[in-house]
Coordinates of C-alpha atoms and ligand atoms in Angstrom, one line a residue:
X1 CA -24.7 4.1 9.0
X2 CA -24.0 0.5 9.0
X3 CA -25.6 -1.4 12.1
X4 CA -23.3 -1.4 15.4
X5 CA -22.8 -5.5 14.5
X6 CA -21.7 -4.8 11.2
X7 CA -19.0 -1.9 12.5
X8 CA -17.9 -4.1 15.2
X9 CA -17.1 -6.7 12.5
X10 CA -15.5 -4.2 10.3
X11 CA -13.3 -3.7 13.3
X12 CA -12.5 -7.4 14.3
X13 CA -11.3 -7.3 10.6
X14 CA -8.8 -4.5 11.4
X15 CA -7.6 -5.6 13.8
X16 CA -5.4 -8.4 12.6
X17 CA -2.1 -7.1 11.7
X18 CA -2.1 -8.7 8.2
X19 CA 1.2 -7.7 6.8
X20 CA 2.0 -9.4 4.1
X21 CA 5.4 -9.0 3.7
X22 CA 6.7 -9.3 7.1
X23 CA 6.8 -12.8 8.5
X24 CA 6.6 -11.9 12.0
X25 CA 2.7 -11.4 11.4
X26 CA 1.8 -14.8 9.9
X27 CA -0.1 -15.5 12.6
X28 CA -2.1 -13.1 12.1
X29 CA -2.0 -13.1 8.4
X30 CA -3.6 -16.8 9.0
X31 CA -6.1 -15.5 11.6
X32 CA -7.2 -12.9 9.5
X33 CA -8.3 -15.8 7.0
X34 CA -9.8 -17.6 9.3
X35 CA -11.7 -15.0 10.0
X36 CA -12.9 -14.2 6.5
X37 CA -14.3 -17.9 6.1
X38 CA -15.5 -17.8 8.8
X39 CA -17.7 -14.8 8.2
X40 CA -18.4 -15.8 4.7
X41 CA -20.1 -19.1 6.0
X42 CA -21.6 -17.5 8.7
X43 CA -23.8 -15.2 6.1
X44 CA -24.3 -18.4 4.1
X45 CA -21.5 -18.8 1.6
X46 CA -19.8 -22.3 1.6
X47 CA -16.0 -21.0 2.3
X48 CA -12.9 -22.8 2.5
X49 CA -9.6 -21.5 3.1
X50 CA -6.6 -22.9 0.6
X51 CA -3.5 -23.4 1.9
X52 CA -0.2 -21.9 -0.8
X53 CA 3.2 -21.9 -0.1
X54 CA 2.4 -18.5 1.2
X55 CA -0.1 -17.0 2.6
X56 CA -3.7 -18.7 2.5
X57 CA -6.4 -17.8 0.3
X58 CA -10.2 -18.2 1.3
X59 CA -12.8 -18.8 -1.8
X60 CA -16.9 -18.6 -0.9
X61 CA -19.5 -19.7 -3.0
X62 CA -23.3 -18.6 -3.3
X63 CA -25.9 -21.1 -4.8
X64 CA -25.0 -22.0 -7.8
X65 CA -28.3 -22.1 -10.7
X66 CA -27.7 -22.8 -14.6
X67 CA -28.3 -19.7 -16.7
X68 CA -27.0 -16.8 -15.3
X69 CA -23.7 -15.6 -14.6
X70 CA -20.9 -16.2 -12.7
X71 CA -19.5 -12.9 -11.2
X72 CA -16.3 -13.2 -9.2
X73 CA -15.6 -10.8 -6.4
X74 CA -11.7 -10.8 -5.7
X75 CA -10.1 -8.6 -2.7
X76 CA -7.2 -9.1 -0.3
X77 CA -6.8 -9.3 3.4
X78 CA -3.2 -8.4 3.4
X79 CA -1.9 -4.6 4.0
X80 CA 0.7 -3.1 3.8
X81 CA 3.3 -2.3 7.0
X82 CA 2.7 0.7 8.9
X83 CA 6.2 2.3 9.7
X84 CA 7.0 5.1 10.2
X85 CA 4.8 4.3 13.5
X86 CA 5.4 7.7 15.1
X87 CA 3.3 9.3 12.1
X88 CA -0.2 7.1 13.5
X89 CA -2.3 9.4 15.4
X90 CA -4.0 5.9 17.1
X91 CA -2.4 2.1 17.0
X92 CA -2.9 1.3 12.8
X93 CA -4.4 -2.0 14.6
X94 CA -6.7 -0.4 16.9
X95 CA -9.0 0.9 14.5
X96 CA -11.6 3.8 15.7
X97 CA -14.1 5.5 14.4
X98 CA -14.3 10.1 14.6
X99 CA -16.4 12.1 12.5
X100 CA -17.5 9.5 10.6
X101 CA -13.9 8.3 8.9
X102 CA -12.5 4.9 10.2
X103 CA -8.3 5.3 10.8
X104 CA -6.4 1.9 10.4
X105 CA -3.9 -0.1 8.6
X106 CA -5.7 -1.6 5.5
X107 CA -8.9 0.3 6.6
X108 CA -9.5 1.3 2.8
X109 CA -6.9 -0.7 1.3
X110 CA -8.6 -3.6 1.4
X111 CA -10.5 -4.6 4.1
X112 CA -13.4 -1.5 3.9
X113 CA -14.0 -2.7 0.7
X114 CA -14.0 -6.3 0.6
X115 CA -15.9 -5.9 4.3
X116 CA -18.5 -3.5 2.5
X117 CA -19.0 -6.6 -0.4
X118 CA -19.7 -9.3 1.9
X119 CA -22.0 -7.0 4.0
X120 CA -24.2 -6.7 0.5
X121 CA -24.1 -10.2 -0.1
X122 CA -24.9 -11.2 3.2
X123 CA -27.9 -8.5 3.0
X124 CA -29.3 -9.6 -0.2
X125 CA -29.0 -13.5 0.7
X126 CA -30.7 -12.6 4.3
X127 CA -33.5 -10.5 2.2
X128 CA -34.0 -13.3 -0.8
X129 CA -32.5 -16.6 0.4
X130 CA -30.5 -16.2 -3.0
X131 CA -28.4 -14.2 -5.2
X132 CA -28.8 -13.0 -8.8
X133 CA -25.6 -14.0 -9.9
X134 CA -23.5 -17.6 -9.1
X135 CA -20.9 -15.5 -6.9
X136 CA -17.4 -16.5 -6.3
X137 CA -15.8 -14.3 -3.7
X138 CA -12.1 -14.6 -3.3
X139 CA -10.1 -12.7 -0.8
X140 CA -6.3 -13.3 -1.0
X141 CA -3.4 -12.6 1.4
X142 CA -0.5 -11.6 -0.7
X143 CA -1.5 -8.7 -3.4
X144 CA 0.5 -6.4 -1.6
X145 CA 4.0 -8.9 -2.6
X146 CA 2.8 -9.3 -6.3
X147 CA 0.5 -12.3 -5.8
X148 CA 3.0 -14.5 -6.1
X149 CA 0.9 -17.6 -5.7
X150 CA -2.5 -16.6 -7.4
X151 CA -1.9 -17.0 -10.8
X152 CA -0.5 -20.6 -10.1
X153 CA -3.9 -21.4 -7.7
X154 CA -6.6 -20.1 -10.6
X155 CA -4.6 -22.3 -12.7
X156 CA -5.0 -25.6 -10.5
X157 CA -8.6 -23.8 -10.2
X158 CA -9.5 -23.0 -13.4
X159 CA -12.9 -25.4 -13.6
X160 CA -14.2 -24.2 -10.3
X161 CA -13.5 -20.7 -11.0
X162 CA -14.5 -20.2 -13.9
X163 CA -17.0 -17.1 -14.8
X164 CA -18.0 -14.9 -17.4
X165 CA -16.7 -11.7 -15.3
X166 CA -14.8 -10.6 -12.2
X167 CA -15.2 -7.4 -10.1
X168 CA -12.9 -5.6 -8.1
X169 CA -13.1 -2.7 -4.9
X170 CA -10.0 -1.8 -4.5
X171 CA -9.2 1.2 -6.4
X172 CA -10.5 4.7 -6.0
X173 CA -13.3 7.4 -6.5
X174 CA -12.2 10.5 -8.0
X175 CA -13.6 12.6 -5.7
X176 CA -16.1 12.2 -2.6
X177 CA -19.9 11.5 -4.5
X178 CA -18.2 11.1 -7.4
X179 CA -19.3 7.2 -9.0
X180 CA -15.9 6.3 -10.6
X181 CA -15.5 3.6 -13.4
X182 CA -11.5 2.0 -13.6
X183 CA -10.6 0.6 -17.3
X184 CA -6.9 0.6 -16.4
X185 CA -4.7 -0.1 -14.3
X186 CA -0.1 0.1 -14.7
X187 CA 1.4 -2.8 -14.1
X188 CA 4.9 -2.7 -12.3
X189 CA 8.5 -4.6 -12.4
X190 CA 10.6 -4.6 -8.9
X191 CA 14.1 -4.6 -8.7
X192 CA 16.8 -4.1 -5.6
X193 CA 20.4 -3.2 -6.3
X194 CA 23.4 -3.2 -4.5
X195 CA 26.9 -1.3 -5.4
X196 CA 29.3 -3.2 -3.5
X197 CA 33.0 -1.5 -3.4
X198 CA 35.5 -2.4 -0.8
X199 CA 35.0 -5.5 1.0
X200 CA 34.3 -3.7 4.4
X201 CA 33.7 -0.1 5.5
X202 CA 37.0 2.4 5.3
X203 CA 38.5 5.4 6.7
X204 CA 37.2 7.9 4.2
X205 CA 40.3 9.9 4.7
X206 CA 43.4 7.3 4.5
X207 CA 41.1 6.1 1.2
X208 CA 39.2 8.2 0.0
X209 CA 40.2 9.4 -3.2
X210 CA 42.2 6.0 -3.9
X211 CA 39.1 4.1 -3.8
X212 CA 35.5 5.3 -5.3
X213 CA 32.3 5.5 -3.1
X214 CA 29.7 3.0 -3.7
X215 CA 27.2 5.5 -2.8
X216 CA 28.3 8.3 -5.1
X217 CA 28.4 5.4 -8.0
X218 CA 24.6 4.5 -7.3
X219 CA 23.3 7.9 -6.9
X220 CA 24.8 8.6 -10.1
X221 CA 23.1 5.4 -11.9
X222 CA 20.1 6.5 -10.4
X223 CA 20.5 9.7 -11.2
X224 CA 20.8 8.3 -15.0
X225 CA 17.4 7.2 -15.1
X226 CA 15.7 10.3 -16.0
X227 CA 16.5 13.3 -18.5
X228 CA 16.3 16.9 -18.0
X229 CA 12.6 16.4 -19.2
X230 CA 11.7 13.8 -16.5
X231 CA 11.7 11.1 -19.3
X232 CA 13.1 7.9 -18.5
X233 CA 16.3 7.5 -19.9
X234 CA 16.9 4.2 -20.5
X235 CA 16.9 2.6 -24.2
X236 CA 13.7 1.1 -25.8
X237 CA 12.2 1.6 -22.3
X238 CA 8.9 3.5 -24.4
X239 CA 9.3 1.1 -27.0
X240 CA 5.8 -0.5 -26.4
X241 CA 4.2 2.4 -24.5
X242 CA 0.4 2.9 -25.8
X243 CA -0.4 6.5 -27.0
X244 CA -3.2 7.8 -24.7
X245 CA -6.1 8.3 -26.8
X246 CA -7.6 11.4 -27.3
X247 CA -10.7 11.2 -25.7
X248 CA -8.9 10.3 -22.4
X249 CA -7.2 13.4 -22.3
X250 CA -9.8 15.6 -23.5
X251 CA -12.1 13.8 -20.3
X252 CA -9.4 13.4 -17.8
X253 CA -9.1 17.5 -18.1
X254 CA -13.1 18.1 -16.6
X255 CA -12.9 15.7 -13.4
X256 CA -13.2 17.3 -10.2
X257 CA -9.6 15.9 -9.3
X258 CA -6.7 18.2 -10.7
X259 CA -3.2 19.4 -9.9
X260 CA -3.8 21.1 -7.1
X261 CA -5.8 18.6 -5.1
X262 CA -3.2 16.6 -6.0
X263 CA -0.7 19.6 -4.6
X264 CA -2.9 19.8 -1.3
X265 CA -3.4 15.8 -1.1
X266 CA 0.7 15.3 -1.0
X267 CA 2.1 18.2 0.7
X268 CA 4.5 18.2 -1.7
X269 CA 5.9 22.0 -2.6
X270 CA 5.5 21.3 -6.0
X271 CA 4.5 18.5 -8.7
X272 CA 6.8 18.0 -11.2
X273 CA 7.3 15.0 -13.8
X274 CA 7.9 14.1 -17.2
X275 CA 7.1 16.9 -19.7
X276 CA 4.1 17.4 -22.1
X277 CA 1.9 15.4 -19.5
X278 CA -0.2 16.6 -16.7
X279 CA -0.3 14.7 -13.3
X280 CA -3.0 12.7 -14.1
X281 CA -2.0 11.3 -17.2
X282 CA 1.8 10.8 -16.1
X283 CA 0.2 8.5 -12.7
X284 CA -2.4 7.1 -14.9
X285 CA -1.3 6.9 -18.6
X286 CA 2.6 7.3 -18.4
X287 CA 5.4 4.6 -17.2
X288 CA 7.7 6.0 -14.3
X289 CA 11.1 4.7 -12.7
X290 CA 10.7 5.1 -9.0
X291 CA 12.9 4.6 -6.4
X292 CA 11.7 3.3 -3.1
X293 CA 14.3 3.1 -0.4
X294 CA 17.7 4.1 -1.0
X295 CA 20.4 3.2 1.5
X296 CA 23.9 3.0 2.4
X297 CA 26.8 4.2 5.3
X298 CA 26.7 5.7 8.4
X299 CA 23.2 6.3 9.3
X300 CA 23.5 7.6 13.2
X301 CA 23.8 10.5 15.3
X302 CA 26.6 12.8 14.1
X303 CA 29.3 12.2 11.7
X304 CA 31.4 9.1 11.2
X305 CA 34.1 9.6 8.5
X306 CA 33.6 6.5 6.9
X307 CA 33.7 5.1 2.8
X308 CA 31.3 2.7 3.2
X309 CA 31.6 -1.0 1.5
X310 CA 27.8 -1.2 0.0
X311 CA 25.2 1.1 -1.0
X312 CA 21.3 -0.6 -2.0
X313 CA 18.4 1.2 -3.7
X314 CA 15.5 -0.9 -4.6
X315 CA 13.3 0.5 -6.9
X316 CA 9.9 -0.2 -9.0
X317 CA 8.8 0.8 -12.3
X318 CA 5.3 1.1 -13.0
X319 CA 4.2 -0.1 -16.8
X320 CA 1.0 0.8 -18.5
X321 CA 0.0 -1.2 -21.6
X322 CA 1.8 -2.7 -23.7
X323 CA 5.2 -2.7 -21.7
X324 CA 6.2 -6.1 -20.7
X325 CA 7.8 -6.6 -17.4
X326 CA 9.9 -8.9 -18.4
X327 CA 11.2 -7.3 -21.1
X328 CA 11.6 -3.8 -18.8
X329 CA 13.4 -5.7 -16.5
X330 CA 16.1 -6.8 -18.9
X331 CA 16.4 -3.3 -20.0
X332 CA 17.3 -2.2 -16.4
X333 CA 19.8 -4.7 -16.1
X334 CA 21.5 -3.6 -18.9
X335 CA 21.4 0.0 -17.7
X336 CA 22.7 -1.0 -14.6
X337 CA 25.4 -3.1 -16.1
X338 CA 26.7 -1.0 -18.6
X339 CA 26.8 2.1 -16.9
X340 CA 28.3 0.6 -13.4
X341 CA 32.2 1.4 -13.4
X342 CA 34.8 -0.9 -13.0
X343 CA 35.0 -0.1 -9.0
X344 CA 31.5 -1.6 -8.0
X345 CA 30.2 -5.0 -8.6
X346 CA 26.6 -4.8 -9.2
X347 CA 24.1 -7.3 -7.7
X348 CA 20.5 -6.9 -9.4
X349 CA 17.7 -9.0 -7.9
X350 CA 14.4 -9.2 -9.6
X351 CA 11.8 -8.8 -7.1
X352 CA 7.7 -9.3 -8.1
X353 CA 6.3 -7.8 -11.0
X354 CA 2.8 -7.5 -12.4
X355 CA 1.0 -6.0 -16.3
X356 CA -0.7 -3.8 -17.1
X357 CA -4.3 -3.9 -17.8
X358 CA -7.0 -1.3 -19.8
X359 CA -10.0 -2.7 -21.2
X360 CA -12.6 -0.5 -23.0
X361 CA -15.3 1.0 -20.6
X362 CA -17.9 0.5 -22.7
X363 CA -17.5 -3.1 -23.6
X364 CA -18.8 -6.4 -22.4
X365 CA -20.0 -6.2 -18.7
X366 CA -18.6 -2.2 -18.7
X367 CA -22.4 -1.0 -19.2
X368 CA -23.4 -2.8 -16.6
X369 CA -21.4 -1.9 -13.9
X370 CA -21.4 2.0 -15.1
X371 CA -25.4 1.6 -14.7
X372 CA -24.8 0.1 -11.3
X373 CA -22.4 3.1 -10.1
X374 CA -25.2 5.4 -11.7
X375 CA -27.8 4.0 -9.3
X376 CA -25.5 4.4 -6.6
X377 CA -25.2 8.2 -7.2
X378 CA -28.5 9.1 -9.1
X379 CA -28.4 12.0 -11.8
X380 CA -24.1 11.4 -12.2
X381 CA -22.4 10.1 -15.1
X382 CA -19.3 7.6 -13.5
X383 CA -16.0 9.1 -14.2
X384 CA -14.1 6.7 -16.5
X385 CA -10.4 7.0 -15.2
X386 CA -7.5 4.5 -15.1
X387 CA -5.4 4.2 -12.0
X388 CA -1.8 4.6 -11.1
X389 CA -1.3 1.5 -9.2
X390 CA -1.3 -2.2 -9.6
X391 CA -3.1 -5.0 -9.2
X392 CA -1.6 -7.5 -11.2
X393 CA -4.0 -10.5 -10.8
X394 CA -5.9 -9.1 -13.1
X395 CA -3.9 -9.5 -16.0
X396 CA -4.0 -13.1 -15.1
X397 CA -7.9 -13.4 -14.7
X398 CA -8.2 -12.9 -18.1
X399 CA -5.6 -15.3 -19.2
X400 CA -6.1 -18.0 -17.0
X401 CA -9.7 -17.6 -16.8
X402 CA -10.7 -15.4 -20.0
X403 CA -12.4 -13.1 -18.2
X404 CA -12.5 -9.0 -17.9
X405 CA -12.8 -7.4 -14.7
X406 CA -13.9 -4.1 -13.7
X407 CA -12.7 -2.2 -11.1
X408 CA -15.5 0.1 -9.0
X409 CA -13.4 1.3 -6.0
X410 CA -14.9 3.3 -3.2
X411 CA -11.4 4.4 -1.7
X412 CA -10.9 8.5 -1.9
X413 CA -7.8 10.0 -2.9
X414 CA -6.8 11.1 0.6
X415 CA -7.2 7.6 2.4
X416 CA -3.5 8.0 2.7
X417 CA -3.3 3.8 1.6
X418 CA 0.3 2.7 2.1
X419 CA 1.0 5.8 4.2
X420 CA 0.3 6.3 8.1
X421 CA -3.4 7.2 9.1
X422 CA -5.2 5.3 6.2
X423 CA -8.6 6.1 6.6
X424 CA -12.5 4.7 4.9
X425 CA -16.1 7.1 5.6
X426 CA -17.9 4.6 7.6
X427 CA -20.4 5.8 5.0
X428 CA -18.5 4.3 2.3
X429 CA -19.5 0.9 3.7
X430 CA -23.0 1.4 3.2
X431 CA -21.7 2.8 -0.1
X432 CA -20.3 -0.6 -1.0
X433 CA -23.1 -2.5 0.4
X434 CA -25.6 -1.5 -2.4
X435 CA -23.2 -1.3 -4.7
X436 CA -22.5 -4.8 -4.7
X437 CA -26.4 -5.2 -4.4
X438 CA -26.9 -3.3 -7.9
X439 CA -23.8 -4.6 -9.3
X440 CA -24.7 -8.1 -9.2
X441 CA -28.3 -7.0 -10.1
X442 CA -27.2 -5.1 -13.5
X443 CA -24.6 -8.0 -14.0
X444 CA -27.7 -10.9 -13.4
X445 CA -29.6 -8.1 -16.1
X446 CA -26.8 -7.7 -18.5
X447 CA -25.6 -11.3 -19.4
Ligands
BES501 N1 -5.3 -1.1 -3.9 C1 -4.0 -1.1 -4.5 C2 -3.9 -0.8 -6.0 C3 -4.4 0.5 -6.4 C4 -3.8 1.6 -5.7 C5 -5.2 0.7 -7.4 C6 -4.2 2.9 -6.1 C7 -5.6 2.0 -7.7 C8 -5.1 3.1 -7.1 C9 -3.3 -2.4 -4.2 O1 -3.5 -3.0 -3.0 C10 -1.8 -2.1 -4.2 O2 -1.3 -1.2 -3.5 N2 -1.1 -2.8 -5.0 C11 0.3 -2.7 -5.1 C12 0.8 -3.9 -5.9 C13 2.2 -4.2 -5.8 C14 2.7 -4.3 -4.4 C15 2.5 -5.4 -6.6 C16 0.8 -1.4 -5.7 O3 0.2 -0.9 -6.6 O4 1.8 -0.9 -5.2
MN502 MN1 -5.3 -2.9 -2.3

């Protein structure tokens, strides 16, 4: 159990409503910063907080000594929102703690395990007046909007961050006990459309018929995207996909985390997607075309015989190496655009988008934080797994700043991140606590 101060920080954490994408919490999105540097020179980092034309972003440093290595710890501050409200059993800002498992907005996603980081450092610094490693922690405000303002900073940064290696919490264990080593991550491209018809709402019975439905039109281009087989339909879209390697599949098939976990995890009556992959390696391994609101007409109580003027879908898809956003987002443009009927103008807006990443596990720094999850959990291998969601700084750490990162999450597939009642094990703070102690250890070790 962490220490009642250390619980009663975690909670002051939660309790800003950091939500990125809504500006009606930039207060809080800036109090939450605040906070962070405040904390991190309070255990004796040397913090400052850097203003963007977003949201801020708050660097620490640890004493700095020539000959060993720089290790940069990166999290985020910012969650995402929290409707549908109803669905929260408690306030997502009021966190609490029962049977051991903290419920709140951003609880896992990121705040347990950035919190559970700065609670090693602080230990290790209180312990040894030092660390092992020069450490650079820095804790951002808009990963869950794309970053749009990171890869610009490290690039004003690039002297004072510079380091051999950066490490990450932020992704997941396979299962509870589990020590579970990321070497890949999909990267994603956003886009929003809107099918406008008519120039205002009509009667669907003096016009409908004469005039086409702007909602039937998108549901139809949406409906497009996929074949019978799940695959995405849309030309050269796989054009750059990487082949998973064998080994992957042959591993990915022992880890205590399969289809039905998966089945019990969703609630969904079924899993289904694109064929001649299992679930794992279509989240993991395979790109997808998802859409993620969908909108349109009449939307109250009862019926209201209307042909509405607009229908919007925004969607993302998520890319695994070597797709290129960019070059995905053209693609669905063109889909869009070729396959839209005379009747609807079409507006596509871009929104953020992020690559993908997979290093080899066993590479560079790999070994070292693989020894550092094996001291965590003595006796077990880590699981090497890649992950179905993005980060997509990290594509820029290494080519702004050269530098790999790994990614040893403590999150468990059920923290329900993004969804209502996101949970972290108060144990998993302890959990992170030595894990940053060993990691910067086998790190200090492995140079
Ligand atoms: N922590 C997640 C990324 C993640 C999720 C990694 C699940 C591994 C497993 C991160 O905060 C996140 O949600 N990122 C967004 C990025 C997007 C908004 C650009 C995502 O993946 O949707
Ligand atoms: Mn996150």
């Amino acid at each position: 159990m962490p220490t009642d101060a250390a619980l009663n920080q975690f909670f002051d954490l939660l309790r800003f409503g950091s939500i990125s994408t809504d500006s009606k919490y930039k207060d809080q999105i800036v109090a939450c910063a605040d906070w962070l540097k405040d904390k991190l020179n309070a255990i004796g980092l040397e913090a400052t907080r850097y203003e963007t034309p977003g949201h801020p972003i708050v660097v620490a440093r640890g004493p700095r000594r020539d000959g060993r290595p720089t290790v940069l710890i990166y999290g985020h501050y910012d969650v995402q929102p929290v409707d549908p409200l109803t669905l929260w059993q408690r306030p997502p800002f009021n966190p609490g703690l029962e049977n051991g498992i903290v419920t709140a907005r951003g609880a896992s996603d990121n705040k347990g395990q950035i919190f559970s980081h700065i609670l090693g450092v602080e230990q290790t610094l209180k312990e040894t007046g030092d660390l092992p490693v020069n450490l650079i922690m820095l804790i951002e405000g808009e990963e869950e909007i794309g970053s749009p303002h990171l890869a610009a900073f490290l690039a004003a940064h690039r002297e004072e961050l510079a380091c051999e290696v950066v490490a990450i919490s932020d992704t997941g264990m396979i299962a509870p006990g589990h020590p579970t080593f990321t070497y890949g991550l999909r990267g994603l491209a956003a886009v929003e459309v809107t099918a406008t018809g008519p120039d205002h709402d009509l009667h669907s019975g003096i016009f409908g018929g004469a005039v086409e439905n702007p909602a039937t039109v998108l549901a139809r281009l949406i409906a497009g995207l996929h074949d019978k087989n799940l695959k995405v339909d849309l030309d050269g879209f796989y054009d750059d996909v990487k082949p998973l390697a064998s080994w992957e599949r042959e591993a990915w098939q022992h880890l205590p985390l399969q289809e039905l976990d998966l089945l019990k995890m969703t609630g969904a009556p079924a899993l289904r997607g694109e064929k001649g992959f299992t679930a794992l390696e279509r989240t993991w391994a395979r790109p997808t075309a998802e859409v993620n609101g969908i909108g349109g007409g009449y939307q109250g109580e009862g019926t209201k015989t209307v042909l509405p003027s607009k229908a919007m879908a925004k969607f993302t898809f998520r890319l695994v190496p070597d797709q290129d956003p960019k070059k995905i987002i053209e693609i669905v443009q063109d889909y869009f655009h070729r396959n839209a009927p005379p009747s609807v103008r079409l507006q596509i807006v871009p929104g953020h988008s992020g690559e993908p990443y997979l290093v080899d596990p066993n590479a560079g720094f790999g070994l070292a934080a693989q020894k550092a999850l094996g001291r965590l959990f003595p006796g077990k291998k880590p699981a090497l797994i890649r992950e179905g969601g993005s980060i997509p700084i990290v594509a820029d750490f290494k080519s702004i700043l050269n530098a790999d990162t790994l990614l040893l999450g403590l999150a468990l597939p059920d923290c329900n991140a993004h969804s209502p009642n996101e949970t972290f094990p108060v144990a998993h703070l302890d959990l992170g606590q030595n894990l940053n102690r060993y990691l910067l250890e086998e790190l200090a070790e492995g140079k």
